[in-house]
Amino acid sequence: MRAYFLAGNPVKLIITGTAIAILLQAAFVLSGFPTTLTLERAFPTNHLVELNQLRVRDSFRHPRILQQQSSVASVVNFQVQGTYDPYRVGLYYTKLHLGSPPKQYYVQIDTGSDVLWVSCSSCNGCPKSSGLQIPIQFYDPSASSTASLISCSDQRCLLGTQSSDSSCSSSNNQCSYTFQYGDGSGTSGYYVSDLINLETVVGNSVTSNASASIVFGCSTSQTGDLTKSDRAVDGIFGFGQQGLSVIAQLSSQGISPNAFSHCLVGNGAGGGILVLGQIIEPNMVYTPLIASQPHYNINLLSISVNGQTLAIDPSMFATSSSRGGTIIDSGTTLAYLTEEAYDPFVDAITQSVSQSVQPLVSKGSQCYIVASSSPEIFPTVSLNFAGSASMLLRPQDYLLQQNSVAGASVWCIGFQKTRGQGITILGDLVLKDKIIVYDLGGQRIGWANYDCSMSVNVSTMSSGGRSEYVNAGQIGSSNSLQDECKKMIFMVVVLQLFVFFVFS
């Protein structure tokens, strides 16, 4: 018997003893179904069948079973912590389990870089404590029985050198790397191969543990903001498109789909959902990825404020040899507009609320004194992309609340101006409270406004074109899917027993 809950996800219902007899009797009486079921043998009993014939018959079934089991990659689920709020955390992070025996590491979720790296036991300048109230762990390759170093002759090292991240030392034949980030911080170290332990989901929201061998960085030196302990984590989890990204490595091994999704909670509690797989939601819209780019570049065509398209030359958003284009980046806290678009955007916001607020400039940012604590008087903004895909921004998706003035609220535009780079970056300020899908196989990015504290459906496409759907949003939560189903099953059984004893 199957009962269907939560968007049609099948959940097995197992009832034994008297209860199942009562349920079956009630079902037969109500539906008029015959109480005697006739079973027919594939091979009649009055004919002797040789053993080899039975083996042949079974051999036709086994490949179908194996194909069904292997054709669909698993959804991989990660727990998300942190918040976009720059006055609290200013980043989203997850925890990974690496090595044998596995140890836990907290790493920032970053779609703007490619490689996973964690601080190594020999790290110079790495923080030893964190203001995020999480333990800082140092990875030690010698303490893991499954760890191995990556040599310069290893083909996996070549994947890094192709993206200019890797280098080789002739003295020790060690594949090493150096990363520089947009905020001026940096890290260097060497590559290792070790096991990553994963929480996977395949159909019916049943979770299981899996492991895979991946290549990641062992950081021996850090500079800039990475050395500060106020928001320190154990490393950075790069979700880029290059061959050494974890998503590329797991996808090439057939462990997970060639897609990932996140849904970042925007309120004070923070957290959210991060899965390898495509979150499915009816209101999703998609825009193509611009090919052959190191980041997730998409084609922004125009910006509208209160339905009015701003007079901005679309070429200002283009990706070219001289312009950085428009990038989706979960590793950026705020959002950034190319300088040619920034002033028209701010002017349009100011004009739409000029009768209701008092504008002021604070530390170089356009701010507004508002009598109400709610920003709802501000206009809706639409970012319009190729493929007729618009991203609707509520006021809280482009404003940040500051300290109050004489009892009135102060809201400031969270978008910042980029000078001389021709680049627009959509960071967590914009990405929060939205499902964001990175469909790498289809070379597109999709989104939909969503309450990221709710559960989601995730699809994984098989090589044969089949889709499996699982409910990933409640994995790891106190009110898990299995707990809810147990409660519902118990209520069904109690109700059936009540009806039986009252009317019998």
Short mmCIF file of C-alpha atoms in Angstrom, two decimals:
data_model
loop_
_atom_site.label_atom_id
_atom_site.label_comp_id
_atom_site.label_asym_id
_atom_site.label_seq_id
_atom_site.Cartn_x
_atom_site.Cartn_y
_atom_site.Cartn_z
CA MET A 1 0.00 0.00 0.00
CA ARG A 2 1.25 3.50 -0.76
CA ALA A 3 0.18 6.82 0.68
CA TYR A 4 1.12 10.06 -1.08
CA PHE A 5 2.16 13.17 0.82
CA LEU A 6 4.16 16.33 0.08
CA ALA A 7 3.74 17.07 -3.61
CA GLY A 8 3.19 13.49 -4.62
CA ASN A 9 6.29 11.95 -3.11
CA PRO A 10 5.58 8.24 -2.50
CA VAL A 11 6.07 7.00 1.05
CA LYS A 12 5.76 3.33 1.94
CA LEU A 13 3.02 2.56 4.47
CA ILE A 14 3.65 -0.65 6.43
CA ILE A 15 0.99 -1.92 8.85
CA THR A 16 0.97 -5.39 10.36
CA GLY A 17 -1.30 -7.68 12.38
CA THR A 18 -4.95 -6.92 13.08
CA ALA A 19 -4.69 -3.39 11.72
CA ILE A 20 -3.84 -4.51 8.21
CA ALA A 21 -6.70 -7.02 8.23
CA ILE A 22 -9.11 -4.27 9.25
CA LEU A 23 -7.81 -1.87 6.63
CA LEU A 24 -7.94 -4.48 3.88
CA GLN A 25 -11.45 -5.59 4.89
CA ALA A 26 -12.67 -1.99 4.86
CA ALA A 27 -11.04 -1.34 1.47
CA PHE A 28 -12.61 -4.47 -0.07
CA VAL A 29 -16.08 -3.68 1.28
CA LEU A 30 -16.00 -0.04 0.19
CA SER A 31 -14.65 -0.66 -3.28
CA GLY A 32 -16.38 -3.96 -4.03
CA PHE A 33 -12.99 -5.44 -4.81
CA PRO A 34 -12.98 -9.31 -4.84
CA THR A 35 -11.64 -10.78 -1.63
CA THR A 36 -9.94 -13.61 -3.51
CA LEU A 37 -6.96 -12.79 -5.71
CA THR A 38 -5.91 -15.29 -8.36
CA LEU A 39 -2.18 -15.76 -8.97
CA GLU A 40 -0.98 -17.43 -12.14
CA ARG A 41 2.44 -18.98 -12.56
CA ALA A 42 4.69 -17.95 -15.37
CA PHE A 43 5.57 -21.64 -15.70
CA PRO A 44 2.60 -23.98 -14.98
CA THR A 45 3.19 -26.65 -12.33
CA ASN A 46 2.28 -29.47 -14.71
CA HIS A 47 5.31 -28.72 -16.85
CA LEU A 48 8.86 -29.38 -15.70
CA VAL A 49 11.17 -26.44 -16.31
CA GLU A 50 14.90 -26.75 -16.55
CA LEU A 51 17.06 -24.61 -14.32
CA ASN A 52 18.72 -22.86 -17.24
CA GLN A 53 15.31 -21.59 -18.45
CA LEU A 54 14.65 -20.01 -15.07
CA ARG A 55 18.08 -18.38 -15.14
CA VAL A 56 17.41 -16.99 -18.61
CA ARG A 57 14.06 -15.56 -17.49
CA ASP A 58 15.61 -13.92 -14.45
CA SER A 59 18.50 -12.57 -16.53
CA PHE A 60 16.05 -10.39 -18.48
CA ARG A 61 14.78 -8.83 -15.27
CA HIS A 62 18.11 -8.15 -13.54
CA PRO A 63 19.48 -5.64 -16.10
CA ARG A 64 16.25 -3.64 -15.82
CA ILE A 65 16.61 -3.54 -12.06
CA LEU A 66 20.27 -2.52 -12.26
CA GLN A 67 19.51 0.09 -14.92
CA GLN A 68 16.83 1.65 -12.74
CA GLN A 69 19.21 1.76 -9.80
CA SER A 70 22.15 3.28 -11.67
CA SER A 71 20.51 5.51 -14.26
CA VAL A 72 19.64 8.27 -11.82
CA ALA A 73 22.36 10.15 -9.97
CA SER A 74 21.71 10.98 -6.35
CA VAL A 75 20.66 14.33 -5.00
CA VAL A 76 23.30 15.49 -2.51
CA ASN A 77 22.08 17.60 0.38
CA PHE A 78 24.13 20.12 2.42
CA GLN A 79 23.07 21.97 5.55
CA VAL A 80 23.24 25.76 5.25
CA GLN A 81 24.09 28.23 8.01
CA GLY A 82 24.76 31.95 8.06
CA THR A 83 22.95 34.99 6.72
CA TYR A 84 23.43 37.69 4.09
CA ASP A 85 23.17 40.43 6.78
CA PRO A 86 26.57 42.19 6.69
CA TYR A 87 26.04 43.45 10.23
CA ARG A 88 25.77 39.90 11.56
CA VAL A 89 27.49 37.21 9.49
CA GLY A 90 27.58 38.43 5.91
CA LEU A 91 28.09 34.98 4.40
CA TYR A 92 26.45 31.58 4.01
CA TYR A 93 28.39 28.44 4.86
CA THR A 94 27.97 24.70 5.09
CA LYS A 95 29.82 21.83 6.73
CA LEU A 96 31.69 19.02 5.02
CA HIS A 97 33.18 15.76 6.24
CA LEU A 98 36.57 14.99 4.74
CA GLY A 99 39.11 12.21 5.21
CA SER A 100 39.27 8.83 6.96
CA PRO A 101 38.27 8.96 9.72
CA PRO A 102 36.06 11.87 8.59
CA LYS A 103 36.45 15.26 10.26
CA GLN A 104 34.07 18.19 10.04
CA TYR A 105 34.92 21.45 8.27
CA TYR A 106 32.86 24.64 7.87
CA VAL A 107 33.30 26.25 4.45
CA GLN A 108 31.82 29.32 2.76
CA ILE A 109 29.46 28.67 -0.17
CA ASP A 110 30.98 30.50 -3.15
CA THR A 111 29.70 30.28 -6.73
CA GLY A 112 32.29 32.85 -7.81
CA SER A 113 35.28 30.49 -7.47
CA ASP A 114 35.98 26.93 -8.59
CA VAL A 115 37.97 24.96 -6.04
CA LEU A 116 37.21 23.60 -2.57
CA TRP A 117 40.03 24.28 -0.12
CA VAL A 118 40.43 23.99 3.65
CA SER A 119 43.09 25.25 6.05
CA CYS A 120 45.96 22.82 6.51
CA SER A 121 47.74 21.95 9.73
CA SER A 122 50.85 23.77 8.44
CA CYS A 123 48.94 26.95 7.49
CA ASN A 124 50.64 30.31 7.96
CA GLY A 125 48.31 33.18 8.89
CA CYS A 126 45.20 31.04 9.26
CA PRO A 127 42.83 32.08 12.09
CA LYS A 128 42.55 29.62 14.95
CA SER A 129 39.18 30.79 16.26
CA SER A 130 35.98 32.22 14.78
CA GLY A 131 33.53 34.89 15.82
CA LEU A 132 30.81 32.75 14.21
CA GLN A 133 30.93 30.44 17.24
CA ILE A 134 32.05 27.46 15.18
CA PRO A 135 35.11 25.29 15.88
CA ILE A 136 38.10 25.83 13.57
CA GLN A 137 39.53 22.58 12.23
CA PHE A 138 42.83 22.08 10.40
CA TYR A 139 43.12 19.36 7.78
CA ASP A 140 46.13 17.05 8.12
CA PRO A 141 46.76 14.73 5.15
CA SER A 142 49.00 12.49 7.23
CA ALA A 143 46.10 11.82 9.64
CA SER A 144 43.81 10.46 6.92
CA SER A 145 44.31 6.90 5.68
CA THR A 146 42.73 7.77 2.30
CA ALA A 147 44.66 10.97 1.55
CA SER A 148 47.22 11.25 -1.24
CA LEU A 149 49.14 14.17 -2.72
CA ILE A 150 48.61 15.27 -6.31
CA SER A 151 51.76 15.23 -8.41
CA CYS A 152 52.54 17.45 -11.38
CA SER A 153 52.12 14.51 -13.75
CA ASP A 154 48.60 13.78 -12.49
CA GLN A 155 45.92 14.59 -15.07
CA ARG A 156 43.87 16.25 -12.32
CA CYS A 157 46.67 18.78 -11.85
CA LEU A 158 46.35 19.63 -15.53
CA LEU A 159 42.71 20.63 -14.94
CA GLY A 160 43.94 23.28 -12.54
CA THR A 161 46.71 24.58 -14.79
CA GLN A 162 44.22 25.04 -17.62
CA SER A 163 42.37 27.62 -15.50
CA SER A 164 45.65 29.23 -14.35
CA ASP A 165 45.03 28.16 -10.76
CA SER A 166 47.74 25.51 -10.52
CA SER A 167 51.49 25.51 -10.78
CA CYS A 168 54.20 22.91 -10.38
CA SER A 169 57.50 22.84 -8.59
CA SER A 170 60.24 20.82 -10.28
CA SER A 171 61.93 20.37 -6.93
CA ASN A 172 59.19 18.29 -5.28
CA ASN A 173 56.82 17.41 -8.15
CA GLN A 174 53.97 18.86 -6.07
CA CYS A 175 50.82 20.31 -7.70
CA SER A 176 50.22 23.63 -5.96
CA TYR A 177 47.85 26.60 -6.35
CA THR A 178 47.42 30.30 -5.62
CA PHE A 179 44.02 32.01 -5.49
CA GLN A 180 43.31 35.73 -5.36
CA TYR A 181 39.79 36.94 -4.55
CA GLY A 182 38.00 40.14 -5.48
CA ASP A 183 38.20 41.55 -1.94
CA GLY A 184 42.00 41.43 -2.03
CA SER A 185 42.40 38.32 0.11
CA GLY A 186 44.26 35.27 -1.09
CA THR A 187 45.41 31.75 -0.30
CA SER A 188 48.02 29.32 -1.55
CA GLY A 189 48.76 25.68 -0.90
CA TYR A 190 48.81 22.31 -2.62
CA TYR A 191 46.28 19.80 -3.91
CA VAL A 192 45.37 16.55 -2.20
CA SER A 193 42.96 13.73 -2.97
CA ASP A 194 40.76 12.36 -0.19
CA LEU A 195 37.26 11.14 0.56
CA ILE A 196 34.29 13.48 0.97
CA ASN A 197 31.36 12.00 2.89
CA LEU A 198 27.95 12.97 1.50
CA GLU A 199 24.30 12.84 2.50
CA THR A 200 22.52 11.56 -0.61
CA VAL A 201 18.82 11.24 -1.43
CA VAL A 202 17.33 8.91 -4.05
CA GLY A 203 13.54 8.79 -4.52
CA ASN A 204 10.98 8.75 -1.70
CA SER A 205 13.20 11.19 0.25
CA VAL A 206 15.21 8.29 1.69
CA THR A 207 18.61 9.50 2.82
CA SER A 208 21.81 7.53 2.86
CA ASN A 209 25.51 8.14 3.26
CA ALA A 210 27.96 7.96 0.39
CA SER A 211 31.59 8.86 -0.15
CA ALA A 212 33.68 9.84 -3.15
CA SER A 213 37.30 10.63 -3.81
CA ILE A 214 37.80 14.28 -4.78
CA VAL A 215 40.70 16.69 -5.25
CA PHE A 216 40.75 19.81 -3.06
CA GLY A 217 43.19 22.38 -1.79
CA CYS A 218 45.22 22.22 1.40
CA SER A 219 45.84 25.87 2.33
CA THR A 220 49.29 26.64 3.76
CA SER A 221 49.07 30.46 3.57
CA GLN A 222 46.30 33.07 3.75
CA THR A 223 46.23 36.86 3.42
CA GLY A 224 43.77 39.74 3.71
CA ASP A 225 40.33 39.20 5.20
CA LEU A 226 40.90 35.43 5.29
CA THR A 227 43.25 35.98 8.24
CA LYS A 228 40.60 37.74 10.35
CA SER A 229 38.85 35.70 13.01
CA ASP A 230 35.55 37.63 13.24
CA ARG A 231 33.96 35.66 10.36
CA ALA A 232 36.50 32.90 9.99
CA VAL A 233 35.58 29.52 8.51
CA ASP A 234 37.72 26.50 7.63
CA GLY A 235 37.82 27.23 3.91
CA ILE A 236 35.87 28.04 0.77
CA PHE A 237 33.59 25.69 -1.18
CA GLY A 238 33.89 26.78 -4.82
CA PHE A 239 30.91 25.88 -7.03
CA GLY A 240 32.33 27.13 -10.33
CA GLN A 241 32.29 25.36 -13.69
CA GLN A 242 35.96 24.37 -14.01
CA GLY A 243 37.07 20.73 -13.94
CA LEU A 244 38.38 20.81 -10.36
CA SER A 245 35.14 22.10 -8.84
CA VAL A 246 33.41 19.56 -6.60
CA ILE A 247 30.24 19.70 -8.71
CA ALA A 248 32.26 18.81 -11.83
CA GLN A 249 34.14 16.01 -10.07
CA LEU A 250 31.05 14.37 -8.57
CA SER A 251 29.09 14.73 -11.80
CA SER A 252 31.87 13.11 -13.85
CA GLN A 253 31.83 10.16 -11.44
CA GLY A 254 28.05 9.76 -11.88
CA ILE A 255 27.44 10.45 -8.19
CA SER A 256 25.40 13.64 -8.56
CA PRO A 257 23.65 15.54 -11.38
CA ASN A 258 25.45 18.21 -13.38
CA ALA A 259 23.42 20.88 -11.63
CA PHE A 260 23.08 22.46 -8.20
CA SER A 261 20.61 24.77 -6.49
CA HIS A 262 20.41 26.97 -3.43
CA CYS A 263 17.70 28.84 -1.57
CA LEU A 264 19.10 31.25 1.03
CA VAL A 265 16.87 32.42 3.88
CA GLY A 266 16.87 36.21 4.07
CA ASN A 267 15.48 36.83 7.55
CA GLY A 268 17.47 37.07 10.77
CA ALA A 269 17.53 33.32 11.33
CA GLY A 270 19.42 32.70 8.10
CA GLY A 271 20.23 29.24 6.80
CA GLY A 272 18.60 27.72 3.75
CA ILE A 273 18.91 24.87 1.26
CA LEU A 274 21.86 23.72 -0.86
CA VAL A 275 21.56 20.62 -3.05
CA LEU A 276 23.31 19.03 -6.00
CA GLY A 277 20.30 18.69 -8.31
CA GLN A 278 17.65 20.98 -9.78
CA ILE A 279 15.01 22.43 -7.47
CA ILE A 280 11.63 22.28 -9.23
CA GLU A 281 9.13 25.12 -8.78
CA PRO A 282 6.27 26.14 -11.15
CA ASN A 283 7.29 29.82 -11.29
CA MET A 284 10.89 29.22 -12.38
CA VAL A 285 12.26 31.32 -15.24
CA TYR A 286 15.56 30.62 -17.01
CA THR A 287 18.16 32.62 -18.88
CA PRO A 288 21.10 31.18 -20.86
CA LEU A 289 24.61 31.16 -19.45
CA ILE A 290 27.17 33.00 -21.54
CA ALA A 291 29.56 30.32 -22.81
CA SER A 292 33.30 30.08 -22.16
CA GLN A 293 33.33 32.37 -19.10
CA PRO A 294 35.15 31.67 -15.82
CA HIS A 295 32.11 32.82 -13.81
CA TYR A 296 28.33 32.46 -14.03
CA ASN A 297 27.78 35.25 -16.54
CA ILE A 298 24.26 36.00 -17.80
CA ASN A 299 22.99 38.64 -20.20
CA LEU A 300 21.28 41.53 -18.37
CA LEU A 301 19.37 43.63 -20.91
CA SER A 302 17.68 46.34 -18.85
CA ILE A 303 16.51 47.52 -15.41
CA SER A 304 12.98 48.68 -14.66
CA VAL A 305 11.80 50.67 -11.63
CA ASN A 306 8.04 50.66 -10.99
CA GLY A 307 7.58 49.22 -14.47
CA GLN A 308 9.54 51.99 -16.20
CA THR A 309 12.67 50.89 -18.10
CA LEU A 310 15.70 53.02 -17.25
CA ALA A 311 17.63 54.76 -20.02
CA ILE A 312 20.77 52.62 -19.81
CA ASP A 313 22.68 51.42 -22.85
CA PRO A 314 22.39 47.56 -22.80
CA SER A 315 26.02 47.29 -23.92
CA MET A 316 26.99 48.52 -20.44
CA PHE A 317 25.92 45.11 -19.09
CA ALA A 318 27.54 43.05 -21.86
CA THR A 319 30.29 40.49 -21.31
CA SER A 320 33.27 41.27 -23.54
CA SER A 321 37.05 41.53 -23.55
CA SER A 322 36.79 44.96 -21.94
CA ARG A 323 33.72 44.51 -19.74
CA GLY A 324 33.10 41.97 -17.01
CA GLY A 325 29.38 41.60 -17.70
CA THR A 326 26.78 40.43 -15.17
CA ILE A 327 27.75 37.68 -12.72
CA ILE A 328 25.82 35.57 -10.22
CA ASP A 329 28.03 35.18 -7.12
CA SER A 330 26.90 33.77 -3.76
CA GLY A 331 30.32 34.61 -2.29
CA THR A 332 29.56 38.34 -2.55
CA THR A 333 27.49 39.78 0.30
CA LEU A 334 26.06 42.88 -1.42
CA ALA A 335 25.30 43.69 -5.07
CA TYR A 336 27.30 45.85 -7.48
CA LEU A 337 26.24 47.87 -10.54
CA THR A 338 28.45 49.09 -13.32
CA GLU A 339 28.98 52.82 -12.91
CA GLU A 340 27.01 53.68 -16.07
CA ALA A 341 23.91 52.05 -14.55
CA TYR A 342 24.35 53.00 -10.90
CA ASP A 343 23.35 56.67 -11.02
CA PRO A 344 20.19 56.17 -13.18
CA PHE A 345 19.15 53.35 -10.82
CA VAL A 346 19.59 55.42 -7.65
CA ASP A 347 17.93 58.50 -9.22
CA ALA A 348 14.86 56.44 -10.19
CA ILE A 349 14.51 55.07 -6.65
CA THR A 350 14.87 58.54 -5.14
CA GLN A 351 12.32 60.14 -7.47
CA SER A 352 9.72 57.47 -6.76
CA VAL A 353 9.79 58.09 -2.98
CA SER A 354 10.77 61.78 -2.86
CA GLN A 355 7.36 62.83 -1.50
CA SER A 356 7.47 60.34 1.40
CA VAL A 357 11.07 60.24 2.62
CA GLN A 358 14.00 62.49 3.45
CA PRO A 359 17.03 61.56 1.29
CA LEU A 360 20.55 61.83 2.69
CA VAL A 361 24.00 60.58 1.77
CA SER A 362 25.77 58.53 4.44
CA LYS A 363 29.37 57.35 3.96
CA GLY A 364 29.00 57.56 0.21
CA SER A 365 25.71 55.63 0.04
CA GLN A 366 22.29 57.00 -0.85
CA CYS A 367 20.03 56.64 2.18
CA TYR A 368 16.51 57.67 3.17
CA ILE A 369 14.89 58.60 6.47
CA VAL A 370 11.50 56.89 6.59
CA ALA A 371 8.80 57.35 9.19
CA SER A 372 7.78 53.69 8.92
CA SER A 373 10.01 50.77 9.87
CA SER A 374 8.83 48.97 6.76
CA PRO A 375 10.40 49.68 3.33
CA GLU A 376 7.19 48.89 1.44
CA ILE A 377 6.84 52.48 0.20
CA PHE A 378 9.85 51.87 -2.06
CA PRO A 379 9.29 50.68 -5.63
CA THR A 380 9.64 47.20 -7.10
CA VAL A 381 12.69 46.72 -9.31
CA SER A 382 12.92 44.31 -12.24
CA LEU A 383 16.20 43.03 -13.69
CA ASN A 384 15.41 41.89 -17.22
CA PHE A 385 17.55 39.17 -18.79
CA ALA A 386 17.83 37.36 -22.11
CA GLY A 387 15.15 34.74 -22.69
CA SER A 388 12.40 37.01 -21.30
CA ALA A 389 13.49 36.13 -17.77
CA SER A 390 12.89 38.90 -15.23
CA MET A 391 14.13 38.90 -11.64
CA LEU A 392 11.75 40.87 -9.43
CA LEU A 393 13.36 42.65 -6.48
CA ARG A 394 11.38 43.72 -3.45
CA PRO A 395 12.63 46.79 -1.54
CA GLN A 396 14.45 44.54 0.95
CA ASP A 397 16.32 42.98 -1.99
CA TYR A 398 18.14 46.24 -2.73
CA LEU A 399 17.92 48.16 0.58
CA LEU A 400 19.68 47.75 3.92
CA GLN A 401 18.34 49.14 7.20
CA GLN A 402 20.74 51.33 9.20
CA ASN A 403 20.54 52.86 12.67
CA SER A 404 17.43 54.95 13.32
CA VAL A 405 17.48 58.76 13.46
CA ALA A 406 15.19 60.47 15.98
CA GLY A 407 12.96 57.42 16.04
CA ALA A 408 12.72 57.20 12.25
CA SER A 409 14.13 54.32 10.19
CA VAL A 410 17.08 54.79 7.86
CA TRP A 411 17.23 52.65 4.71
CA CYS A 412 20.22 52.73 2.38
CA ILE A 413 20.62 51.36 -1.13
CA GLY A 414 22.68 48.18 -0.80
CA PHE A 415 23.84 48.23 -4.42
CA GLN A 416 27.38 49.57 -4.73
CA LYS A 417 29.07 51.23 -7.72
CA THR A 418 31.89 49.50 -9.57
CA ARG A 419 34.30 51.89 -11.28
CA GLY A 420 36.20 51.17 -14.47
CA GLN A 421 35.48 47.42 -14.48
CA GLY A 422 32.25 47.27 -16.45
CA ILE A 423 30.97 44.62 -14.08
CA THR A 424 27.63 43.95 -12.36
CA ILE A 425 27.61 41.38 -9.54
CA LEU A 426 24.45 39.95 -7.99
CA GLY A 427 25.41 38.83 -4.48
CA ASP A 428 23.49 37.48 -1.51
CA LEU A 429 21.52 40.72 -1.01
CA VAL A 430 19.72 39.92 -4.28
CA LEU A 431 19.94 36.11 -4.28
CA LYS A 432 18.33 35.55 -0.87
CA ASP A 433 14.69 34.44 -0.64
CA LYS A 434 14.94 32.94 -4.11
CA ILE A 435 15.46 29.51 -5.55
CA ILE A 436 18.54 29.76 -7.77
CA VAL A 437 19.21 26.81 -10.10
CA TYR A 438 22.55 26.35 -11.89
CA ASP A 439 21.74 23.92 -14.68
CA LEU A 440 25.24 23.27 -15.99
CA GLY A 441 24.17 20.50 -18.34
CA GLY A 442 21.62 22.80 -19.94
CA GLN A 443 23.92 25.86 -19.66
CA ARG A 444 21.29 28.04 -18.05
CA ILE A 445 20.44 29.66 -14.71
CA GLY A 446 16.92 29.81 -13.30
CA TRP A 447 15.23 31.50 -10.35
CA ALA A 448 11.95 32.08 -8.57
CA ASN A 449 11.01 34.07 -5.47
CA TYR A 450 10.46 31.57 -2.65
CA ASP A 451 10.19 31.17 1.12
CA CYS A 452 13.45 29.31 1.66
CA SER A 453 12.37 28.03 5.07
CA MET A 454 9.89 25.77 3.24
CA SER A 455 10.61 22.37 1.72
CA VAL A 456 11.42 21.95 -1.96
CA ASN A 457 11.21 19.29 -4.65
CA VAL A 458 14.47 18.37 -6.38
CA SER A 459 14.83 16.65 -9.74
CA THR A 460 17.78 14.69 -11.06
CA MET A 461 17.82 13.87 -14.75
CA SER A 462 19.09 10.44 -15.78
CA SER A 463 20.99 9.59 -18.92
CA GLY A 464 17.81 7.95 -20.17
CA GLY A 465 15.79 11.12 -19.65
CA ARG A 466 13.93 9.97 -16.52
CA SER A 467 13.42 12.31 -13.61
CA GLU A 468 13.37 11.34 -9.95
CA TYR A 469 11.88 13.78 -7.47
CA VAL A 470 12.74 13.99 -3.81
CA ASN A 471 11.79 16.36 -1.04
CA ALA A 472 15.04 17.86 0.16
CA GLY A 473 13.98 20.86 2.20
CA GLN A 474 13.27 19.00 5.42
CA ILE A 475 16.37 16.79 5.45
CA GLY A 476 18.24 17.18 8.69
CA SER A 477 15.51 19.26 10.33
CA SER A 478 13.87 18.32 13.60
CA ASN A 479 10.52 17.85 11.83
CA SER A 480 11.85 15.49 9.20
CA LEU A 481 9.75 14.05 6.39
CA GLN A 482 9.90 10.59 7.94
CA ASP A 483 8.69 11.88 11.30
CA GLU A 484 5.76 13.67 9.67
CA CYS A 485 4.83 10.57 7.67
CA LYS A 486 4.94 8.41 10.81
CA LYS A 487 2.52 10.80 12.50
CA MET A 488 0.17 10.75 9.52
CA ILE A 489 0.31 6.95 9.29
CA PHE A 490 -0.48 6.66 13.00
CA MET A 491 -3.48 8.97 12.61
CA VAL A 492 -4.79 6.92 9.66
CA VAL A 493 -4.51 3.66 11.61
CA VAL A 494 -6.21 5.13 14.70
CA LEU A 495 -9.06 6.49 12.58
CA GLN A 496 -9.61 3.15 10.84
CA LEU A 497 -9.62 1.29 14.16
CA PHE A 498 -12.08 3.82 15.60
CA VAL A 499 -14.47 3.37 12.66
CA PHE A 500 -14.20 -0.42 12.87
CA PHE A 501 -15.00 -0.69 16.59
CA VAL A 502 -17.78 1.92 16.54
CA PHE A 503 -19.68 0.37 13.62
CA SER A 504 -18.90 -3.32 14.17
#
